[in-house]
CSV table of C-alpha atoms in Angstrom, one decimal:
chain,number,residue,atom,x,y,z
E,1,UNK,CA,213.3,109.7,-135.9
E,2,UNK,CA,215.6,112.9,-134.5
E,3,UNK,CA,219.6,112.8,-134.1
E,4,UNK,CA,219.2,111.2,-130.3
E,5,UNK,CA,217.1,108.8,-130.7
E,6,UNK,CA,218.7,107.8,-133.6
E,7,UNK,CA,221.9,107.4,-131.7
E,8,UNK,CA,220.4,105.8,-129.0
E,9,UNK,CA,218.9,103.0,-131.6
E,10,UNK,CA,221.8,102.3,-133.6
E,11,UNK,CA,224.9,103.5,-131.6
E,12,UNK,CA,225.9,105.7,-134.1
E,13,UNK,CA,224.9,108.3,-136.6
E,14,UNK,CA,225.8,109.7,-139.8
E,15,UNK,CA,225.5,113.4,-140.9
E,16,UNK,CA,225.5,113.8,-144.8
E,17,UNK,CA,227.6,116.7,-146.4
E,18,UNK,CA,228.3,117.9,-142.5
E,19,UNK,CA,231.4,119.7,-144.0
E,20,UNK,CA,231.7,121.2,-147.1
E,21,UNK,CA,233.6,118.5,-149.6
E,22,UNK,CA,236.1,121.1,-151.1
E,23,UNK,CA,237.3,122.7,-147.5
E,24,UNK,CA,238.1,119.2,-146.8
E,25,UNK,CA,240.0,118.1,-149.9
E,26,UNK,CA,241.9,121.8,-149.4
E,27,UNK,CA,242.8,120.7,-145.9
E,28,UNK,CA,243.8,117.4,-146.8
E,29,UNK,CA,247.9,118.1,-147.3
E,30,UNK,CA,247.4,119.9,-143.9
E,31,UNK,CA,246.4,117.1,-141.8
E,32,UNK,CA,248.9,114.7,-143.5
E,33,UNK,CA,251.5,116.7,-142.4
E,34,UNK,CA,250.4,116.2,-138.5
E,35,UNK,CA,249.3,113.2,-139.4
E,36,UNK,CA,250.6,110.2,-136.3
E,37,UNK,CA,252.0,112.9,-134.5
E,38,UNK,CA,250.2,111.6,-131.4
E,39,UNK,CA,252.2,114.1,-128.9
E,40,UNK,CA,250.2,116.8,-130.1
E,41,UNK,CA,247.0,118.4,-129.3
E,42,UNK,CA,245.3,119.0,-132.7
E,43,UNK,CA,243.2,121.8,-131.5
E,44,UNK,CA,245.8,123.8,-131.2
E,45,UNK,CA,246.4,123.5,-134.8
E,46,UNK,CA,244.2,126.8,-136.1
E,47,UNK,CA,243.1,125.3,-139.1
E,48,UNK,CA,241.8,122.4,-137.0
E,49,UNK,CA,240.2,124.6,-134.3
E,50,UNK,CA,238.1,126.6,-136.9
E,51,UNK,CA,237.0,123.2,-138.6
E,52,UNK,CA,235.4,122.0,-135.5
E,53,UNK,CA,235.2,124.2,-132.3
E,54,UNK,CA,231.9,126.4,-133.6
E,55,UNK,CA,228.4,126.1,-132.6
E,56,UNK,CA,227.4,123.7,-135.8
E,57,UNK,CA,229.6,121.0,-134.4
E,58,UNK,CA,229.9,121.4,-131.0
E,59,UNK,CA,226.1,121.5,-130.8
E,60,UNK,CA,225.1,118.4,-132.7
E,61,UNK,CA,227.7,116.5,-129.4
E,62,UNK,CA,225.9,117.9,-127.1
E,63,UNK,CA,222.5,117.0,-128.7
E,64,UNK,CA,223.5,112.9,-128.8
E,65,UNK,CA,225.2,112.9,-125.4
E,66,UNK,CA,221.8,115.2,-124.3
E,67,UNK,CA,223.5,117.4,-122.5
E,68,UNK,CA,224.7,121.0,-122.5
E,69,UNK,CA,228.4,120.6,-120.8
E,70,UNK,CA,230.8,118.6,-122.7
E,71,UNK,CA,234.4,117.5,-121.4
E,72,UNK,CA,237.4,117.2,-123.6
E,73,UNK,CA,240.7,115.2,-122.5
E,74,UNK,CA,242.8,115.2,-125.7
E,75,UNK,CA,241.9,111.8,-126.9
E,76,UNK,CA,242.3,113.2,-130.2
E,77,UNK,CA,244.5,112.5,-133.2
E,78,UNK,CA,244.6,112.5,-137.1
E,79,UNK,CA,245.8,109.0,-138.8
E,80,UNK,CA,246.9,108.6,-141.5
E,81,UNK,CA,248.0,105.3,-143.5
E,82,UNK,CA,250.4,104.8,-146.7
E,83,UNK,CA,248.8,101.5,-147.0
E,84,UNK,CA,245.3,100.2,-145.7
E,85,UNK,CA,245.9,96.7,-146.0
E,86,UNK,CA,248.7,96.5,-143.5
E,87,UNK,CA,246.7,97.6,-140.5
E,88,UNK,CA,245.0,94.5,-138.2
E,89,UNK,CA,241.2,94.9,-138.7
E,90,UNK,CA,238.9,93.6,-136.4
E,91,UNK,CA,235.8,94.4,-134.7
E,92,UNK,CA,236.0,96.0,-130.7
E,93,UNK,CA,234.8,98.8,-129.2
E,94,UNK,CA,236.6,102.1,-127.3
E,95,UNK,CA,235.0,102.0,-123.8
E,96,UNK,CA,237.2,101.4,-121.2
E,97,UNK,CA,237.7,100.0,-116.9
E,98,UNK,CA,233.8,99.7,-117.4
E,99,UNK,CA,231.3,97.2,-115.5
E,100,UNK,CA,229.1,95.9,-118.5
E,101,UNK,CA,225.9,97.1,-117.4
E,102,UNK,CA,223.8,97.6,-120.2
E,103,UNK,CA,220.9,99.3,-118.7
E,104,UNK,CA,223.4,102.7,-118.3
E,105,UNK,CA,224.0,104.5,-121.0
E,106,UNK,CA,228.0,105.1,-122.1
E,107,UNK,CA,228.3,108.7,-121.9
E,108,UNK,CA,231.4,108.9,-124.4
E,109,UNK,CA,231.5,109.2,-128.0
E,110,UNK,CA,233.9,109.3,-131.2
E,111,UNK,CA,233.4,111.4,-133.8
E,112,UNK,CA,235.1,110.7,-136.6
E,113,UNK,CA,236.0,112.8,-140.0
E,114,UNK,CA,237.1,111.2,-143.1
E,115,UNK,CA,239.1,112.8,-146.0
E,116,UNK,CA,238.3,110.0,-148.7
E,117,UNK,CA,235.2,108.7,-149.6
E,118,UNK,CA,235.0,104.5,-149.2
E,119,UNK,CA,232.7,104.2,-151.8
E,120,UNK,CA,234.9,103.0,-154.1
E,121,UNK,CA,237.7,102.8,-152.4
E,122,UNK,CA,239.0,100.9,-148.7
E,123,UNK,CA,239.4,103.0,-146.2
E,124,UNK,CA,236.4,103.4,-144.2
E,125,UNK,CA,234.4,101.5,-141.7
E,126,UNK,CA,232.8,98.7,-140.8
E,127,UNK,CA,229.9,98.8,-137.9
E,128,UNK,CA,227.3,96.7,-135.9
E,129,UNK,CA,223.9,98.8,-135.5
E,130,UNK,CA,222.8,98.2,-132.1
E,131,UNK,CA,225.5,96.9,-131.0
E,132,UNK,CA,226.4,98.9,-127.9
E,133,UNK,CA,223.7,97.5,-126.3
E,134,UNK,CA,226.1,94.0,-125.9
E,135,UNK,CA,229.5,92.5,-124.8
E,136,UNK,CA,231.8,92.9,-127.6
E,137,UNK,CA,233.9,89.5,-128.3
E,138,UNK,CA,236.9,90.2,-129.2
E,139,UNK,CA,241.0,89.2,-129.7
E,140,UNK,CA,242.2,92.5,-127.6
E,141,UNK,CA,242.6,91.8,-124.4
E,142,UNK,CA,241.1,88.2,-124.8
E,143,UNK,CA,242.3,87.0,-121.7
E,144,UNK,CA,240.6,89.7,-119.4
E,145,UNK,CA,237.5,89.7,-121.6
E,146,UNK,CA,237.1,86.2,-121.2
E,147,UNK,CA,237.6,86.2,-116.8
E,148,UNK,CA,234.3,89.2,-117.4
E,149,UNK,CA,232.2,87.0,-119.7
E,150,UNK,CA,232.7,84.3,-117.3
E,151,UNK,CA,231.7,85.9,-114.6
E,152,UNK,CA,229.2,87.6,-115.9
E,153,UNK,CA,227.2,84.8,-116.9
E,154,UNK,CA,227.7,82.5,-113.7
E,155,UNK,CA,226.8,85.7,-111.7
E,156,UNK,CA,223.4,85.7,-114.0
E,157,UNK,CA,223.3,89.4,-114.2
E,158,UNK,CA,220.4,90.8,-115.8
E,159,UNK,CA,222.0,94.4,-116.9
E,160,UNK,CA,224.8,92.0,-119.0
E,161,UNK,CA,223.6,91.4,-122.5
E,162,UNK,CA,226.2,89.3,-125.7
E,163,UNK,CA,225.1,88.3,-129.0
E,164,UNK,CA,227.2,85.2,-130.5
E,165,UNK,CA,226.4,86.5,-134.1
E,166,UNK,CA,225.8,89.8,-135.5
E,167,UNK,CA,226.1,91.4,-139.0
E,168,UNK,CA,228.3,94.9,-139.7
E,169,UNK,CA,227.4,96.8,-142.1
E,170,UNK,CA,230.0,99.5,-143.9
E,171,UNK,CA,228.6,102.9,-144.9
E,172,UNK,CA,229.3,104.5,-147.8
E,173,UNK,CA,230.4,107.6,-147.0
E,174,UNK,CA,231.3,110.7,-149.5
E,175,UNK,CA,234.1,113.1,-148.3
E,176,UNK,CA,232.1,116.0,-145.6
E,177,UNK,CA,230.1,113.5,-144.2
E,178,UNK,CA,230.5,112.8,-140.4
E,179,UNK,CA,230.5,109.9,-138.5
E,180,UNK,CA,230.1,109.8,-135.0
E,181,UNK,CA,229.6,106.5,-132.8
E,182,UNK,CA,228.9,105.6,-128.8
E,183,UNK,CA,232.5,104.3,-127.7
E,184,UNK,CA,230.6,100.5,-126.8
E,185,UNK,CA,229.6,100.5,-130.6
E,186,UNK,CA,231.2,97.5,-131.9
E,187,UNK,CA,233.7,98.5,-135.0
E,188,UNK,CA,236.4,97.8,-137.5
E,189,UNK,CA,238.5,100.4,-139.3
E,190,UNK,CA,240.0,100.6,-142.7
E,191,UNK,CA,237.5,98.5,-144.2
E,192,UNK,CA,237.6,96.7,-147.4
E,193,UNK,CA,236.1,97.3,-151.0
E,194,UNK,CA,236.8,94.6,-153.4
E,195,UNK,CA,237.3,95.1,-157.6
E,196,UNK,CA,234.9,92.0,-158.0
E,197,UNK,CA,231.8,93.3,-155.9
E,198,UNK,CA,232.7,97.1,-154.2
E,199,UNK,CA,229.2,96.1,-151.9
E,200,UNK,CA,230.2,93.0,-150.7
E,201,UNK,CA,231.0,93.6,-146.8
E,202,UNK,CA,233.2,90.7,-145.2
E,203,UNK,CA,234.3,90.3,-141.7
E,204,UNK,CA,237.4,91.4,-141.1
E,205,UNK,CA,239.2,88.0,-140.5
E,206,UNK,CA,237.8,87.5,-143.7
E,207,UNK,CA,239.5,90.4,-144.8
E,208,UNK,CA,242.5,89.5,-143.8
E,209,UNK,CA,242.5,86.2,-145.5
E,210,UNK,CA,242.1,87.3,-149.3
E,211,UNK,CA,244.6,88.3,-151.4
E,212,UNK,CA,245.5,92.1,-151.7
E,213,UNK,CA,245.0,92.3,-155.4
E,214,UNK,CA,241.2,91.7,-155.4
E,215,UNK,CA,241.1,94.8,-153.2
E,216,UNK,CA,240.8,98.7,-154.2
E,217,UNK,CA,243.3,100.6,-152.0
E,218,UNK,CA,243.3,104.2,-150.4
E,219,UNK,CA,246.2,106.1,-151.2
E,220,UNK,CA,247.0,108.7,-148.4
E,221,UNK,CA,244.6,107.6,-145.9
E,222,UNK,CA,243.3,110.4,-143.7
E,223,UNK,CA,241.1,110.0,-140.6
E,224,UNK,CA,240.7,112.5,-137.8
E,225,UNK,CA,239.1,111.3,-134.3
E,226,UNK,CA,237.8,113.0,-131.4
E,227,UNK,CA,236.5,112.2,-127.9
E,228,UNK,CA,234.1,114.4,-126.0
E,229,UNK,CA,232.1,113.1,-123.0
E,230,UNK,CA,229.1,114.0,-121.2
E,231,UNK,CA,230.2,116.4,-118.3
E,232,UNK,CA,226.6,116.2,-116.3
E,233,UNK,CA,226.3,112.5,-116.4
E,234,UNK,CA,227.4,111.4,-112.7
E,235,UNK,CA,228.9,107.7,-112.7
E,236,UNK,CA,232.2,106.3,-112.7
E,237,UNK,CA,232.4,105.8,-116.5
E,238,UNK,CA,233.7,109.4,-117.3
E,239,UNK,CA,236.3,109.1,-114.6
E,240,UNK,CA,237.6,105.7,-116.0
E,241,UNK,CA,237.5,106.6,-119.6
E,242,UNK,CA,239.8,109.7,-118.7
E,243,UNK,CA,242.3,107.8,-116.1
E,244,UNK,CA,243.0,105.3,-119.1
E,245,UNK,CA,243.6,108.0,-121.7
E,246,UNK,CA,246.0,110.2,-118.8
E,247,UNK,CA,247.9,107.1,-118.1
E,248,UNK,CA,248.7,106.1,-121.6
E,249,UNK,CA,249.3,109.9,-123.5
E,250,UNK,CA,252.1,112.5,-123.3
E,251,UNK,CA,250.9,115.6,-124.7
E,252,UNK,CA,253.0,118.7,-125.7
E,253,UNK,CA,251.1,121.7,-125.4
E,254,UNK,CA,251.6,124.9,-126.7
E,255,UNK,CA,249.3,127.2,-124.6
E,256,UNK,CA,247.1,125.4,-122.1
E,257,UNK,CA,245.4,128.5,-121.0
E,258,UNK,CA,244.6,129.1,-124.7
E,259,UNK,CA,243.0,126.0,-125.5
E,260,UNK,CA,241.0,125.8,-122.3
E,261,UNK,CA,239.8,128.9,-122.8
E,262,UNK,CA,239.1,128.2,-126.4
E,263,UNK,CA,237.0,124.9,-125.3
E,264,UNK,CA,235.3,127.0,-122.5
E,265,UNK,CA,233.6,129.0,-125.0
E,266,UNK,CA,231.2,126.4,-126.1
E,267,UNK,CA,230.8,124.9,-122.6
E,268,UNK,CA,233.4,122.8,-122.7
E,269,UNK,CA,235.5,121.4,-119.6
E,270,UNK,CA,239.1,120.9,-120.7
E,271,UNK,CA,241.1,118.0,-118.4
E,272,UNK,CA,244.4,117.9,-119.7
E,273,UNK,CA,246.4,114.7,-120.6
E,274,UNK,CA,249.5,113.5,-118.6
E,275,UNK,CA,252.0,116.7,-120.0
E,276,UNK,CA,255.7,115.0,-122.1
E,277,UNK,CA,258.7,117.7,-120.5
E,278,UNK,CA,261.1,116.0,-121.9
């Protein structure tokens, strides 16, 4: 099965040893310095640009989205946690302002790079294979989602799918692996490994209840996230998502024209976020 077929089937894909482990380890301190600065465009850092803006990386994204032209709009971040037990966990998806017509492919994906392994320690990701094809029950925006769910069921929308029960997996990932998922795919961050059973994968709600002394910590967790869209995909999903991001994010750009030019070399259209003037 090729990359595109695997992505369409499971809603995500893991590319093993995509980056050189030693390279990522050497960059961790640099990523820690810029972590949680959500007003900065991370591709304006030279070391970040060099890591991601290359044919090897960009071509994978194009293959998965089945396009020769991408769009990028500063929905990127370097996230760090000193304590992975403190963030609220829970299955969710990242799609925004959509119609839940699951007969249509969602034309956006998220790329994640973790700078620590998730085989023996906590801090990885949980993900539900194939879940991009059905509705996500989550506590996030619960009231609004409940209204949508009821409306879809009452209308007997044949393009609407849901599952009351589904299982997630907790991939074992090494430093250097790259994971990419469709924004509809159900997932949960900062997953937990247990001292008494490293391979046990529990629901995030149960993870929060269990005492921390049973869990294996992850110090200085760092993860890099980026979103790309299929520019050739002509429907409202892309526009709605970009507008949602532009309404929420304020980015301080150092040089918009240079960033645009760097992306254009790889046939990536750049749409800036709303600029922070303060």
